[in-house]
Short mmCIF file of C-alpha atoms and ligand atoms in Angstrom, two decimals:
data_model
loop_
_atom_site.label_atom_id
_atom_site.label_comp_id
_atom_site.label_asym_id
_atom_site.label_seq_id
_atom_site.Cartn_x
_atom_site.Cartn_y
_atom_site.Cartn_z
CA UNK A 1 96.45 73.21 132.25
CA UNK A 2 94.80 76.73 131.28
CA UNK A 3 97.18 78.19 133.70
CA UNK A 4 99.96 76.39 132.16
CA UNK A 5 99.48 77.72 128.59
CA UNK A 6 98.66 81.44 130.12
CA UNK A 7 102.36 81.01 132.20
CA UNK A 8 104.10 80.21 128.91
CA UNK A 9 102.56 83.50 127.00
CA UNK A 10 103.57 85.51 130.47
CA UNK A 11 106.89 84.41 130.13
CA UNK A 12 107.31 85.20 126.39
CA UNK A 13 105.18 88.07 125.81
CA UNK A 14 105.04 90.36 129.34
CA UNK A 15 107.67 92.27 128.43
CA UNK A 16 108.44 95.07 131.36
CA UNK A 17 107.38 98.41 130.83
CA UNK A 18 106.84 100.71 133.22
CA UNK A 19 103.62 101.62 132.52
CA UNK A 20 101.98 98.57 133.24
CA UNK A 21 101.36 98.42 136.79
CA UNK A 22 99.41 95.04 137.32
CA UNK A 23 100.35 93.03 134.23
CA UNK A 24 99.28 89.37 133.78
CA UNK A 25 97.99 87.55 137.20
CA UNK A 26 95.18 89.62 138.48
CA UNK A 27 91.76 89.56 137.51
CA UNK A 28 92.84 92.71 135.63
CA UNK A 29 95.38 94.49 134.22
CA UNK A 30 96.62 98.13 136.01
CA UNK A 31 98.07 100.68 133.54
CA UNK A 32 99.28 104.28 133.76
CA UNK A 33 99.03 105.99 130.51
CA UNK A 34 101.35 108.65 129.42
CA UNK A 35 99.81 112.40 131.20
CA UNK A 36 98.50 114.64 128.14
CA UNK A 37 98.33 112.17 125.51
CA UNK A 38 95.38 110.30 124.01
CA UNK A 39 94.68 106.63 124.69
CA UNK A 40 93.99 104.41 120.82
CA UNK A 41 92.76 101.17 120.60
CA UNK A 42 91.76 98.86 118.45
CA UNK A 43 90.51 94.89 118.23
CA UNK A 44 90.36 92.28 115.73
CA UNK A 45 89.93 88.29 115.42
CA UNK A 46 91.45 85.93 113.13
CA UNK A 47 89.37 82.55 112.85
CA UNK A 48 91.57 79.67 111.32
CA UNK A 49 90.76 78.46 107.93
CA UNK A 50 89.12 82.14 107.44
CA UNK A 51 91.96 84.93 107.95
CA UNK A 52 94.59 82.65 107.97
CA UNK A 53 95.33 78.83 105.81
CA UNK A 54 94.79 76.17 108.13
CA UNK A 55 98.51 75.29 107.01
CA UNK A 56 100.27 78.61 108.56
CA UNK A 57 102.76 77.85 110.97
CA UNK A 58 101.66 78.73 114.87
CA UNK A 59 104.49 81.20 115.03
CA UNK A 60 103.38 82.89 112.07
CA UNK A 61 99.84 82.99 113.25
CA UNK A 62 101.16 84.55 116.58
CA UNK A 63 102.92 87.14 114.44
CA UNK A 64 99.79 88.16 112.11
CA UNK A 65 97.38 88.10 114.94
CA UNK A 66 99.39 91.44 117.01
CA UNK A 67 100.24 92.66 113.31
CA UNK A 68 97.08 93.16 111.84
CA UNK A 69 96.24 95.20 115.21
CA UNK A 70 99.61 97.17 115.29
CA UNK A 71 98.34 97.87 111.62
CA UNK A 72 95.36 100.06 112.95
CA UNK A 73 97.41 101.83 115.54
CA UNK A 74 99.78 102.86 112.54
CA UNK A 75 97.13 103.69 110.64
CA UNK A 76 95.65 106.08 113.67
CA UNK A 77 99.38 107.22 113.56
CA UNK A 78 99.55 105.78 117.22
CA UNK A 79 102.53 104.46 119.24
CA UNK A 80 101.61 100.79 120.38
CA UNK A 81 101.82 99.86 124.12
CA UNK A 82 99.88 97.30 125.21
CA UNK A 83 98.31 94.14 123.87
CA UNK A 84 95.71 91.83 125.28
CA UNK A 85 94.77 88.57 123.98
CA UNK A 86 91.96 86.15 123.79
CA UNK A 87 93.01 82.87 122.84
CA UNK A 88 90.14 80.01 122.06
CA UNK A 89 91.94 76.71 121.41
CA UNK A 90 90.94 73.25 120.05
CA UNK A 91 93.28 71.52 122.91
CA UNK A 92 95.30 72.31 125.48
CA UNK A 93 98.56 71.70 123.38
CA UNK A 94 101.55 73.19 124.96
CA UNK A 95 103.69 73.37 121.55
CA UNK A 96 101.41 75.45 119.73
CA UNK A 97 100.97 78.01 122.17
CA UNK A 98 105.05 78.13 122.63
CA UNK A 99 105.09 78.61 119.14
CA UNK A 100 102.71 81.29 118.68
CA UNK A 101 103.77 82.99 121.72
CA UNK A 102 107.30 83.03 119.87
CA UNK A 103 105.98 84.59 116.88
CA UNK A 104 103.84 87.18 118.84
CA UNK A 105 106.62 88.30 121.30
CA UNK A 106 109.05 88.43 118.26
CA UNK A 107 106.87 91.29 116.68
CA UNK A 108 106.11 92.37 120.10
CA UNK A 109 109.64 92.91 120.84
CA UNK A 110 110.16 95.05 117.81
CA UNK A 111 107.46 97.24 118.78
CA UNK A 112 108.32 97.42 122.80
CA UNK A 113 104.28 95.80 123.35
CA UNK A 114 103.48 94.14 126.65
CA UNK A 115 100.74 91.91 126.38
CA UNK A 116 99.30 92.67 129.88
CA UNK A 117 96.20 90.32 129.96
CA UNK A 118 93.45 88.36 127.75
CA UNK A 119 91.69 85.01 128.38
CA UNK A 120 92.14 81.10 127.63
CA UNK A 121 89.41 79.23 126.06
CA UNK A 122 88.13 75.97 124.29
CA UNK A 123 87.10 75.76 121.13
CA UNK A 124 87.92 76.01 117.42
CA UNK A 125 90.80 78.32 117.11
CA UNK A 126 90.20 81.77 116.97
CA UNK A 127 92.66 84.49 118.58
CA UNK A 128 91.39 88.04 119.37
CA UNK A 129 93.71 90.33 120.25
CA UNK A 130 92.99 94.07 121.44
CA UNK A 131 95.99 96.91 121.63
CA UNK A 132 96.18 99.90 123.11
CA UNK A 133 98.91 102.66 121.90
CA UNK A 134 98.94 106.71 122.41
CA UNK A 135 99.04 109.75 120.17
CA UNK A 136 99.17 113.92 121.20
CA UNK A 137 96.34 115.37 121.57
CA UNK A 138 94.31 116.11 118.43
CA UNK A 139 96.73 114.36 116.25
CA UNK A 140 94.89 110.88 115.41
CA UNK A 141 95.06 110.39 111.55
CA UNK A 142 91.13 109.73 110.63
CA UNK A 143 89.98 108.47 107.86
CA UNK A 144 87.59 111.36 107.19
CA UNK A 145 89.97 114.21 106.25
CA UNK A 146 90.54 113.97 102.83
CA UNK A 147 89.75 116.78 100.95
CA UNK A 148 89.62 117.90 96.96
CA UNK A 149 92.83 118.11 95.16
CA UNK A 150 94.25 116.10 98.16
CA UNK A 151 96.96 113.65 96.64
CA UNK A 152 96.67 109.77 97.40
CA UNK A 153 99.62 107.64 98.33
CA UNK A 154 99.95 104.06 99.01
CA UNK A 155 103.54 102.86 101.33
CA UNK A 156 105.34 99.65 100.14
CA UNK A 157 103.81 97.96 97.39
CA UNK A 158 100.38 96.09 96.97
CA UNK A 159 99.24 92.78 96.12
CA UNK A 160 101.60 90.67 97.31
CA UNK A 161 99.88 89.06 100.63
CA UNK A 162 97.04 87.62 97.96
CA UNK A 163 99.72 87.00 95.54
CA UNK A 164 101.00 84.61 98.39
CA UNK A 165 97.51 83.27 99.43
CA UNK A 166 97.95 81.46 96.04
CA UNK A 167 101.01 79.62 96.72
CA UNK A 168 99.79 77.64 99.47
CA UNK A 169 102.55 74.44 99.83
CA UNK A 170 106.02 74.74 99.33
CA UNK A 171 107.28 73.49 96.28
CA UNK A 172 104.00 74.32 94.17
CA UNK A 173 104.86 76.25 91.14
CA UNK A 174 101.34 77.47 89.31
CA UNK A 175 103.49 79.62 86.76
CA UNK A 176 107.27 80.70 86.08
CA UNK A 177 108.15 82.36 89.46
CA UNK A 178 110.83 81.38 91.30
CA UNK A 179 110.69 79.44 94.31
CA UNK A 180 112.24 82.44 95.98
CA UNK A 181 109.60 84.70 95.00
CA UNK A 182 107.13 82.16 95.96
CA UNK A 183 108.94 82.28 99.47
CA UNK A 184 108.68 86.67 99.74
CA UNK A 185 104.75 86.78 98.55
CA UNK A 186 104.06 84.09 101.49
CA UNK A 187 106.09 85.59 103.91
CA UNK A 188 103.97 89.16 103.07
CA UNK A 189 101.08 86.68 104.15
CA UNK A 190 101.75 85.06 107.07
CA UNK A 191 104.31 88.02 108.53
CA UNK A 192 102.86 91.21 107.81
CA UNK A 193 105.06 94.50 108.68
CA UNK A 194 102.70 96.81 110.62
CA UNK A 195 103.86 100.60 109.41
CA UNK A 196 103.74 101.99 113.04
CA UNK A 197 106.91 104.32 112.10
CA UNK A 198 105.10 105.88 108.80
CA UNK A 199 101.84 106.30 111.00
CA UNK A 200 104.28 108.29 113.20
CA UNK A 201 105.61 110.31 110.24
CA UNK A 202 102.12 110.80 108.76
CA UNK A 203 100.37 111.91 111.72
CA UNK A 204 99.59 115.72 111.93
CA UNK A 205 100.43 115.66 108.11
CA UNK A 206 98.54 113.67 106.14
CA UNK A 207 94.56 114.64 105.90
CA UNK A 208 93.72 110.84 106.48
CA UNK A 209 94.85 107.48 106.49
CA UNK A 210 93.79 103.77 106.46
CA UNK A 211 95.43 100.49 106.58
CA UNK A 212 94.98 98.35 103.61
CA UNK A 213 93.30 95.26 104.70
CA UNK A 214 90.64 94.46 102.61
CA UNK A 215 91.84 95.19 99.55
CA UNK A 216 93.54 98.72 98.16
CA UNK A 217 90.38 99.92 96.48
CA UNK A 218 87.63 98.56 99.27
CA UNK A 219 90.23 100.45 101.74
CA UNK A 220 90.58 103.66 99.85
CA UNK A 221 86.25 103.30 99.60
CA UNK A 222 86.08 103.38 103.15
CA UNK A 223 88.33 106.79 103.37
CA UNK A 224 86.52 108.37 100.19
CA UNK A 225 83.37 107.42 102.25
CA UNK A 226 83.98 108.88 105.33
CA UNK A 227 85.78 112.44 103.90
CA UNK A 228 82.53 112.98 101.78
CA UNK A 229 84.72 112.73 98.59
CA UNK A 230 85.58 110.85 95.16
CA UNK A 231 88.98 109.25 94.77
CA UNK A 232 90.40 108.26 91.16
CA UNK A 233 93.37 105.65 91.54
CA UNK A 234 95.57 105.36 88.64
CA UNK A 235 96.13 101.64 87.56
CA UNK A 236 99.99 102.15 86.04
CA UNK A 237 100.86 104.11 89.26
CA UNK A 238 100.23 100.73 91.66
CA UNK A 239 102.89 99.77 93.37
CA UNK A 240 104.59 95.96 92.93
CA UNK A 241 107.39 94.23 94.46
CA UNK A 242 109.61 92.85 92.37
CA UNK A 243 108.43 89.31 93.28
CA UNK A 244 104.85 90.34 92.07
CA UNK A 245 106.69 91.26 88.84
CA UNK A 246 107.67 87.95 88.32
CA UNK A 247 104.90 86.19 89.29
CA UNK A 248 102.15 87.87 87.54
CA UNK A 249 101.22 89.84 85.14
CA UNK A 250 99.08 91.99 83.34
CA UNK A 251 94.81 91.88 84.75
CA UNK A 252 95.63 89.28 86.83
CA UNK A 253 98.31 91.36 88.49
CA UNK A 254 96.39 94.72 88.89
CA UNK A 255 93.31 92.19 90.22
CA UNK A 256 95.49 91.26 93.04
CA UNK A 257 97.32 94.94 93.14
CA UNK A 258 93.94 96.81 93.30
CA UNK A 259 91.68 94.37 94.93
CA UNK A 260 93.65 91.79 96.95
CA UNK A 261 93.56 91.93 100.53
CA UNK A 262 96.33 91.40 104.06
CA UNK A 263 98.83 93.69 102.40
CA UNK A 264 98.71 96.19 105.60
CA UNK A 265 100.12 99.09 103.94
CA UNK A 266 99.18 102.64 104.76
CA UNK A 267 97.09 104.36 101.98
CA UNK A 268 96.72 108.29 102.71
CA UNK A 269 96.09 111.48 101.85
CA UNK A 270 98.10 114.64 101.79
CA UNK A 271 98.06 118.28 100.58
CA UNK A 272 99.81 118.48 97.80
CA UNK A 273 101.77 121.28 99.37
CA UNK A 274 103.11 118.39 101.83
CA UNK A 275 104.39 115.73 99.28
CA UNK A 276 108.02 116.32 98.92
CA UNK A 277 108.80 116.64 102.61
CA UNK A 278 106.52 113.44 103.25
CA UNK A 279 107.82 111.60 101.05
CA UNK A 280 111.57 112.46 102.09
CA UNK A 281 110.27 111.67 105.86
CA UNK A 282 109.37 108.54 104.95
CA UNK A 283 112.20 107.52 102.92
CA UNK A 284 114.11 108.02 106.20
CA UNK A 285 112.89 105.81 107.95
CA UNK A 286 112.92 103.40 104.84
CA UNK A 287 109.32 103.19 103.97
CA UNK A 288 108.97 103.85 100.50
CA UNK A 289 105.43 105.51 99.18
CA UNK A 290 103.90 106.00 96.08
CA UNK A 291 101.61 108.76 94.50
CA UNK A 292 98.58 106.48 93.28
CA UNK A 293 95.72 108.97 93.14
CA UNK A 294 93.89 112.00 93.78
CA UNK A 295 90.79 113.54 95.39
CA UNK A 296 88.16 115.17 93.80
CA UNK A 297 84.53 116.63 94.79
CA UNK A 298 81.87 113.73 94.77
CA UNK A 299 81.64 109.90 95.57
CA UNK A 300 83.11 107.14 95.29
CA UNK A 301 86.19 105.50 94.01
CA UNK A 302 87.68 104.49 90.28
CA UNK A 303 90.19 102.77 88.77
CA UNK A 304 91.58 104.60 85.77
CA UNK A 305 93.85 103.05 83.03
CA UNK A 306 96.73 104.96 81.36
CA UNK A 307 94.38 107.06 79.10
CA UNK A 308 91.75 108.15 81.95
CA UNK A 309 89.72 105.69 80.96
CA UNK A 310 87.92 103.59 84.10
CA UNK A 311 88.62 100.17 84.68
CA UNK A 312 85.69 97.97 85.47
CA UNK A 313 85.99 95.36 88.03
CA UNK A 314 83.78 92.95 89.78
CA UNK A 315 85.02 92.91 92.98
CA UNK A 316 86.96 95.41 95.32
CA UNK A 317 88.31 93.77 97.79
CA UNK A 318 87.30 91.46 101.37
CA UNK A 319 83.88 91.56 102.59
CA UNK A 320 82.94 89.04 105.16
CA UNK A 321 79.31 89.05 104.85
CA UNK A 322 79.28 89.47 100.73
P1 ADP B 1 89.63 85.33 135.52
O1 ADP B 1 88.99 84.01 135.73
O2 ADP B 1 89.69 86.20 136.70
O3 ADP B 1 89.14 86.03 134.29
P2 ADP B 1 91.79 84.08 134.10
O4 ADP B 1 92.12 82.76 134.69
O5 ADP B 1 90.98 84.13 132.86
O6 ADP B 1 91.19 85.01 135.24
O7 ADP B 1 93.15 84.85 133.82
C1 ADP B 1 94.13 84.96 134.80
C2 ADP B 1 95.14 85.99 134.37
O8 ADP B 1 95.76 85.56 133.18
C3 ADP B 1 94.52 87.34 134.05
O9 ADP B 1 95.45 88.34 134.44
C4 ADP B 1 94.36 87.32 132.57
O10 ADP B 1 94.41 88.62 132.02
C5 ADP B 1 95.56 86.47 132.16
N1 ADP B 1 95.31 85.72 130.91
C6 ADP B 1 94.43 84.70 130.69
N2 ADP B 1 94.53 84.24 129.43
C7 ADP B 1 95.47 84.98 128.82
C8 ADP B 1 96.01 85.02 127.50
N3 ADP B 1 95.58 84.20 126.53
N4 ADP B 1 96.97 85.93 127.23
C9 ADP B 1 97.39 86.78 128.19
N5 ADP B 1 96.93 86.81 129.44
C10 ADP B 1 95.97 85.92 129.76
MG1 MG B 2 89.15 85.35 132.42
#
């Protein structure tokens, strides 16, 4: 039965490259990395009911689980290779794994990722997936370069993926958006677009970068953390998508701009000597960014209204263990 369920995520997610040696079928997987180029990797588990609604569909589950670890190789400004995947499943039921191996390879395929191994388990589902992807030499984005008078940018636009997390069933209005915006702040959810091209872009530019997981101003915490530095984010300057706009508004809006989580945007830094041809880089390749901040000397981040003034909030963003 296991070796059932593993044949049907061979068959859909394998994709050839020629890199992978020994894919799926051995006890492990044999890989030839590219000569002169650094090896990134990342891993991360979503546990049902916890990073996802026990309502998403299986192929959007398959989706989110490679996107969310696409998201760090684009935030490491890495090109994505190889996946691996640890599946633990309730039963052995062959429709959910063809649907969530449809969902995975579709993002997979977008992204030219062979999943070249993982393991099959029982148990309440959780899926862990690990990827592997390459940058040059020297030119990971880290979180820890951000420097005074750097300039902090944000791609896309925030807030939606919570925005979605409160429309939960089709058909459930809680306010005067339209079904169809209902529709795009779920979709931002359940189908997040890893921004593997803007990583490519940023890297060797921009002085550091995160993905925005947790939440835009937990996120941006993490990179003011690590740089040794104090980041003020202006509150006007947040990005929304037009379905945000009509959804929310006012503190209940910047709550989910600033604090809500899943959106897995890039937030970065840059010189400010670097903005115009960033920004026209990235509007190549039709990723949109915004100027949302800047670095100064010190700790810590804040959120500042129109008049400078700071914003206090009472949470940030995801913590796990809070
Ligand atoms: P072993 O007992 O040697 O660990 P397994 O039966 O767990 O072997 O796996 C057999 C092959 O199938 C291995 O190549 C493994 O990487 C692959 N595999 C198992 N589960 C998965 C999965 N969920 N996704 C992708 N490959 C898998
Ligand atoms: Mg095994």
């Amino acid at each position: 039965m296991e070796f059932d369920l593993i044949e049907i995520l061979r068959g859909r997610c394998a994709s050839s490259r020629a890199d992978v040696r020994v894919g799926i079928g051995d006890d492990a997987a044999v890989l030839a990395p590219p000569m002169g180029h650094e090896l990134v990797a990342a891993t991360d588990t979503l546990i049902a009911g916890v990073h996802f609604p026990m309502s998403t569909q299986p192929e959007d589950i398959g989706w989110k689980s490679l996107a969310v670890n696409l998201s760090d190789l684009a935030a490491m400004g890495a090109t994505p290779a190889w996946a691996m995947l640890a599946l633990t499943l309730p039963s052995a039921e062959r429709e959910f794994v063809e649907r969530f191996a449809d969902g995975f390879a579709a993002l997979a395929a977008q992204h030219h990722v062979a999943l070249i191994g993982g393991d099959t388990t029982h148990g309440p589902l959780a899926i862990t997936v690990s990827v592997f992807g390459f940058v040059p030499p020297g030119q990971a984005l880290l979180r820890s370069g951000a420097r005074a008078g750097d300039l902090v940018f944000v791609t896309g636009t925030v807030g939606d993926a919570a925005a979605g997390l409160r429309f939960p069933f089709e058909g459930l209005f809680q306010n005067a958006a339209s079904t169809e915006a209902c529709d795009t702040l779920r979709a931002r959810l359940d189908r997040p677009t890893p921004r593997i091209a803007a990583g490519v872009v940023l890297r060797g530019t921009a002085s550091a970068c995160i993905d925005v997981s947790d939440g835009l101003l937990a996120d941006v915490g993490h990179l003011a953390y690590q740089s040794g530095v104090a980041i003020d984010i202006s509150a006007p300057a947040l990005p929304a998508s037009p379905a945000l706009l009509q959804a929310f508004d006012g503190r209940e809006r910047l709550m989910l701009q600033a604090t809500g989580g899943d959106d897995y945007e890039l937030a970065f830094t840059l010189a400010s000597a670097h903005e115009n041809g960033v920004l026209r880089d990235l509007s190549k390749i039709g990723c949109g960014a915004t100027r949302i901040g800047r670095v100064f000397e010190g700790a810590g981040v804040r959120l500042l209204d129109a008049n400078g003034g700071e914003i206090a909030l009472t949470r940030r963003g995801w913590d796990h263990f809070a």
